[in-house]
Short mmCIF file of N, CA and C in Angstrom, two decimals:
data_model
loop_
_atom_site.label_atom_id
_atom_site.label_comp_id
_atom_site.label_asym_id
_atom_site.label_seq_id
_atom_site.Cartn_x
_atom_site.Cartn_y
_atom_site.Cartn_z
N UNK H 1 -41.54 -90.26 -74.96
CA UNK H 1 -42.11 -88.96 -74.67
C UNK H 1 -43.09 -88.59 -75.80
N UNK H 2 -44.20 -88.01 -75.42
CA UNK H 2 -45.25 -87.64 -76.35
C UNK H 2 -44.80 -86.46 -77.23
N UNK H 3 -45.01 -86.50 -78.56
CA UNK H 3 -44.61 -85.38 -79.43
C UNK H 3 -45.32 -84.08 -79.07
N UNK H 4 -46.56 -84.15 -78.60
CA UNK H 4 -47.27 -82.93 -78.18
C UNK H 4 -46.62 -82.31 -76.96
N UNK H 5 -46.13 -83.14 -76.08
CA UNK H 5 -45.46 -82.66 -74.88
C UNK H 5 -44.16 -81.95 -75.23
N UNK H 6 -43.43 -82.49 -76.19
CA UNK H 6 -42.18 -81.87 -76.63
C UNK H 6 -42.47 -80.52 -77.27
N UNK H 7 -43.49 -80.47 -78.12
CA UNK H 7 -43.87 -79.22 -78.78
C UNK H 7 -44.33 -78.18 -77.76
N UNK H 8 -45.11 -78.62 -76.77
CA UNK H 8 -45.58 -77.71 -75.73
C UNK H 8 -44.40 -77.16 -74.94
N UNK H 9 -43.44 -78.00 -74.64
CA UNK H 9 -42.27 -77.58 -73.90
C UNK H 9 -41.47 -76.53 -74.68
N UNK H 10 -41.33 -76.72 -75.98
CA UNK H 10 -40.62 -75.74 -76.81
C UNK H 10 -41.36 -74.41 -76.88
N UNK H 11 -42.68 -74.47 -77.01
CA UNK H 11 -43.48 -73.25 -77.08
C UNK H 11 -43.41 -72.49 -75.76
N UNK H 12 -43.53 -73.19 -74.65
CA UNK H 12 -43.47 -72.54 -73.34
C UNK H 12 -42.08 -71.95 -73.10
N UNK H 13 -41.05 -72.68 -73.44
CA UNK H 13 -39.69 -72.17 -73.28
C UNK H 13 -39.43 -70.94 -74.12
N UNK H 14 -39.90 -70.95 -75.37
CA UNK H 14 -39.73 -69.79 -76.25
C UNK H 14 -40.51 -68.59 -75.74
N UNK H 15 -41.74 -68.82 -75.29
CA UNK H 15 -42.57 -67.73 -74.77
C UNK H 15 -41.94 -67.12 -73.51
N UNK H 16 -41.41 -67.97 -72.64
CA UNK H 16 -40.76 -67.46 -71.42
C UNK H 16 -39.51 -66.65 -71.77
N UNK H 17 -38.74 -67.14 -72.70
CA UNK H 17 -37.54 -66.41 -73.12
C UNK H 17 -37.91 -65.07 -73.74
N UNK H 18 -38.95 -65.05 -74.56
CA UNK H 18 -39.41 -63.80 -75.16
C UNK H 18 -39.89 -62.82 -74.08
N UNK H 19 -40.65 -63.32 -73.10
CA UNK H 19 -41.12 -62.45 -72.01
C UNK H 19 -39.97 -61.89 -71.18
N UNK H 20 -38.96 -62.70 -70.95
CA UNK H 20 -37.79 -62.22 -70.21
C UNK H 20 -37.09 -61.12 -70.97
N UNK H 21 -36.90 -61.30 -72.26
CA UNK H 21 -36.22 -60.28 -73.08
C UNK H 21 -37.03 -58.99 -73.11
N UNK H 22 -38.34 -59.09 -73.31
CA UNK H 22 -39.19 -57.90 -73.35
C UNK H 22 -39.17 -57.17 -72.01
N UNK H 23 -39.23 -57.91 -70.92
CA UNK H 23 -39.21 -57.28 -69.60
C UNK H 23 -37.86 -56.66 -69.29
N UNK H 24 -36.77 -57.27 -69.72
CA UNK H 24 -35.45 -56.67 -69.50
C UNK H 24 -35.28 -55.39 -70.32
N UNK H 25 -35.79 -55.37 -71.53
CA UNK H 25 -35.74 -54.15 -72.34
C UNK H 25 -36.58 -53.06 -71.70
N UNK H 26 -37.77 -53.40 -71.23
CA UNK H 26 -38.60 -52.38 -70.57
C UNK H 26 -37.96 -51.91 -69.27
N UNK H 27 -37.28 -52.81 -68.56
CA UNK H 27 -36.57 -52.41 -67.35
C UNK H 27 -35.46 -51.42 -67.67
N UNK H 28 -34.77 -51.62 -68.78
CA UNK H 28 -33.74 -50.67 -69.21
C UNK H 28 -34.34 -49.29 -69.45
N UNK H 29 -35.48 -49.23 -70.15
CA UNK H 29 -36.10 -47.94 -70.42
C UNK H 29 -36.68 -47.31 -69.16
N UNK H 30 -37.18 -48.11 -68.24
CA UNK H 30 -37.70 -47.57 -66.98
C UNK H 30 -36.58 -46.95 -66.16
N UNK H 31 -35.45 -47.65 -66.07
CA UNK H 31 -34.31 -47.10 -65.33
C UNK H 31 -33.80 -45.83 -66.00
N UNK H 32 -33.83 -45.80 -67.33
CA UNK H 32 -33.42 -44.59 -68.06
C UNK H 32 -34.38 -43.44 -67.78
N UNK H 33 -35.67 -43.73 -67.61
CA UNK H 33 -36.65 -42.68 -67.31
C UNK H 33 -36.45 -42.05 -65.94
N UNK H 34 -35.78 -42.76 -65.03
CA UNK H 34 -35.50 -42.18 -63.71
C UNK H 34 -34.70 -40.89 -63.82
N UNK H 35 -33.91 -40.72 -64.87
CA UNK H 35 -33.06 -39.53 -64.99
C UNK H 35 -33.81 -38.33 -65.55
N UNK H 36 -35.03 -38.51 -66.03
CA UNK H 36 -35.80 -37.39 -66.59
C UNK H 36 -36.74 -36.82 -65.54
N UNK H 37 -36.82 -35.49 -65.52
CA UNK H 37 -37.77 -34.83 -64.62
C UNK H 37 -39.14 -34.72 -65.26
N UNK H 38 -39.14 -34.39 -66.56
CA UNK H 38 -40.40 -34.27 -67.28
C UNK H 38 -40.15 -34.46 -68.77
N UNK H 39 -41.22 -34.76 -69.48
CA UNK H 39 -41.16 -34.88 -70.93
C UNK H 39 -42.01 -33.75 -71.50
N UNK H 40 -41.43 -33.01 -72.45
CA UNK H 40 -42.11 -31.87 -73.05
C UNK H 40 -42.47 -32.19 -74.49
N UNK H 41 -43.68 -31.84 -74.86
CA UNK H 41 -44.13 -32.04 -76.24
C UNK H 41 -44.77 -30.77 -76.75
N UNK H 42 -44.88 -30.66 -78.06
CA UNK H 42 -45.47 -29.50 -78.70
C UNK H 42 -46.82 -29.87 -79.28
N UNK H 43 -47.83 -29.10 -78.96
CA UNK H 43 -49.17 -29.33 -79.48
C UNK H 43 -49.31 -28.71 -80.86
N UNK H 44 -50.40 -29.01 -81.54
CA UNK H 44 -50.63 -28.51 -82.89
C UNK H 44 -50.71 -26.99 -82.97
N UNK H 45 -51.19 -26.33 -81.93
CA UNK H 45 -51.31 -24.87 -81.96
C UNK H 45 -50.04 -24.17 -81.48
N UNK H 46 -48.97 -24.91 -81.27
CA UNK H 46 -47.69 -24.32 -80.86
C UNK H 46 -47.49 -24.27 -79.36
N UNK H 47 -48.48 -24.65 -78.58
CA UNK H 47 -48.36 -24.63 -77.13
C UNK H 47 -47.50 -25.80 -76.66
N UNK H 48 -46.96 -25.65 -75.46
CA UNK H 48 -46.15 -26.71 -74.86
C UNK H 48 -47.00 -27.56 -73.93
N UNK H 49 -46.73 -28.84 -73.92
CA UNK H 49 -47.38 -29.75 -72.99
C UNK H 49 -46.27 -30.53 -72.30
N UNK H 50 -46.24 -30.47 -70.98
CA UNK H 50 -45.21 -31.22 -70.25
C UNK H 50 -45.88 -32.21 -69.32
N UNK H 51 -45.16 -33.29 -69.10
CA UNK H 51 -45.70 -34.38 -68.29
C UNK H 51 -44.58 -34.93 -67.42
N UNK H 52 -44.82 -35.08 -66.13
CA UNK H 52 -43.84 -35.68 -65.23
C UNK H 52 -43.78 -37.18 -65.42
N UNK H 53 -42.61 -37.76 -65.23
CA UNK H 53 -42.44 -39.20 -65.46
C UNK H 53 -42.33 -40.00 -64.17
N UNK H 54 -42.19 -39.36 -63.05
CA UNK H 54 -41.94 -40.08 -61.80
C UNK H 54 -43.05 -41.05 -61.42
N UNK H 55 -44.30 -40.62 -61.53
CA UNK H 55 -45.42 -41.49 -61.16
C UNK H 55 -45.48 -42.74 -62.02
N UNK H 56 -45.27 -42.56 -63.32
CA UNK H 56 -45.28 -43.68 -64.25
C UNK H 56 -44.14 -44.64 -63.95
N UNK H 57 -42.97 -44.11 -63.66
CA UNK H 57 -41.80 -44.95 -63.37
C UNK H 57 -42.01 -45.72 -62.07
N UNK H 58 -42.57 -45.06 -61.06
CA UNK H 58 -42.80 -45.72 -59.78
C UNK H 58 -43.86 -46.81 -59.89
N UNK H 59 -44.73 -46.72 -60.87
CA UNK H 59 -45.71 -47.77 -61.11
C UNK H 59 -45.11 -48.91 -61.93
N UNK H 60 -44.38 -48.59 -62.98
CA UNK H 60 -43.90 -49.62 -63.91
C UNK H 60 -42.72 -50.43 -63.38
N UNK H 61 -41.90 -49.85 -62.52
CA UNK H 61 -40.74 -50.59 -62.01
C UNK H 61 -41.16 -51.83 -61.21
N UNK H 62 -42.06 -51.72 -60.22
CA UNK H 62 -42.46 -52.94 -59.50
C UNK H 62 -43.22 -53.94 -60.38
N UNK H 63 -43.99 -53.44 -61.35
CA UNK H 63 -44.72 -54.34 -62.24
C UNK H 63 -43.73 -55.16 -63.06
N UNK H 64 -42.72 -54.52 -63.62
CA UNK H 64 -41.73 -55.22 -64.44
C UNK H 64 -40.92 -56.19 -63.58
N UNK H 65 -40.54 -55.78 -62.39
CA UNK H 65 -39.77 -56.68 -61.52
C UNK H 65 -40.61 -57.88 -61.10
N UNK H 66 -41.90 -57.68 -60.84
CA UNK H 66 -42.74 -58.82 -60.47
C UNK H 66 -42.95 -59.75 -61.66
N UNK H 67 -43.03 -59.21 -62.87
CA UNK H 67 -43.10 -60.06 -64.06
C UNK H 67 -41.86 -60.93 -64.18
N UNK H 68 -40.70 -60.33 -64.00
CA UNK H 68 -39.45 -61.10 -64.09
C UNK H 68 -39.37 -62.15 -62.99
N UNK H 69 -39.82 -61.81 -61.79
CA UNK H 69 -39.82 -62.77 -60.69
C UNK H 69 -40.75 -63.94 -60.99
N UNK H 70 -41.94 -63.65 -61.47
CA UNK H 70 -42.91 -64.69 -61.78
C UNK H 70 -42.40 -65.62 -62.89
N UNK H 71 -41.84 -65.05 -63.94
CA UNK H 71 -41.32 -65.86 -65.04
C UNK H 71 -40.14 -66.71 -64.55
N UNK H 72 -39.27 -66.12 -63.74
CA UNK H 72 -38.13 -66.87 -63.20
C UNK H 72 -38.57 -68.04 -62.34
N UNK H 73 -39.55 -67.81 -61.47
CA UNK H 73 -40.05 -68.89 -60.61
C UNK H 73 -40.71 -69.97 -61.45
N UNK H 74 -41.50 -69.57 -62.45
CA UNK H 74 -42.17 -70.56 -63.31
C UNK H 74 -41.14 -71.41 -64.06
N UNK H 75 -40.08 -70.79 -64.55
CA UNK H 75 -39.04 -71.55 -65.25
C UNK H 75 -38.30 -72.49 -64.30
N UNK H 76 -38.00 -72.01 -63.10
CA UNK H 76 -37.30 -72.87 -62.14
C UNK H 76 -38.15 -74.08 -61.77
N UNK H 77 -39.43 -73.86 -61.52
CA UNK H 77 -40.32 -74.97 -61.17
C UNK H 77 -40.40 -75.96 -62.32
N UNK H 78 -40.48 -75.45 -63.53
CA UNK H 78 -40.62 -76.32 -64.71
C UNK H 78 -39.37 -77.15 -64.94
N UNK H 79 -38.19 -76.56 -64.77
CA UNK H 79 -36.95 -77.28 -65.09
C UNK H 79 -36.39 -78.08 -63.93
N UNK H 80 -36.80 -77.78 -62.69
CA UNK H 80 -36.30 -78.54 -61.54
C UNK H 80 -37.10 -79.83 -61.37
N UNK H 81 -38.33 -79.88 -61.87
CA UNK H 81 -39.16 -81.09 -61.75
C UNK H 81 -38.46 -82.32 -62.22
#
């Protein structure tokens, strides 16, 4: 087996594992955001600024799930060969 091939395999495996961990952590925070109605912040002049989280959560949940699906399929194809 070629040494470059072994190194490439280790790099790809590490990168996939890192992407899975990052996506699972973001999935945890996205699911946690489902319980919030809005986020309130204080501006420099003392005024309140509030922002709803539902639109952001509805966008990020499918993106994160599709990332996990893509990484899972790529790993399965790579290791089943």
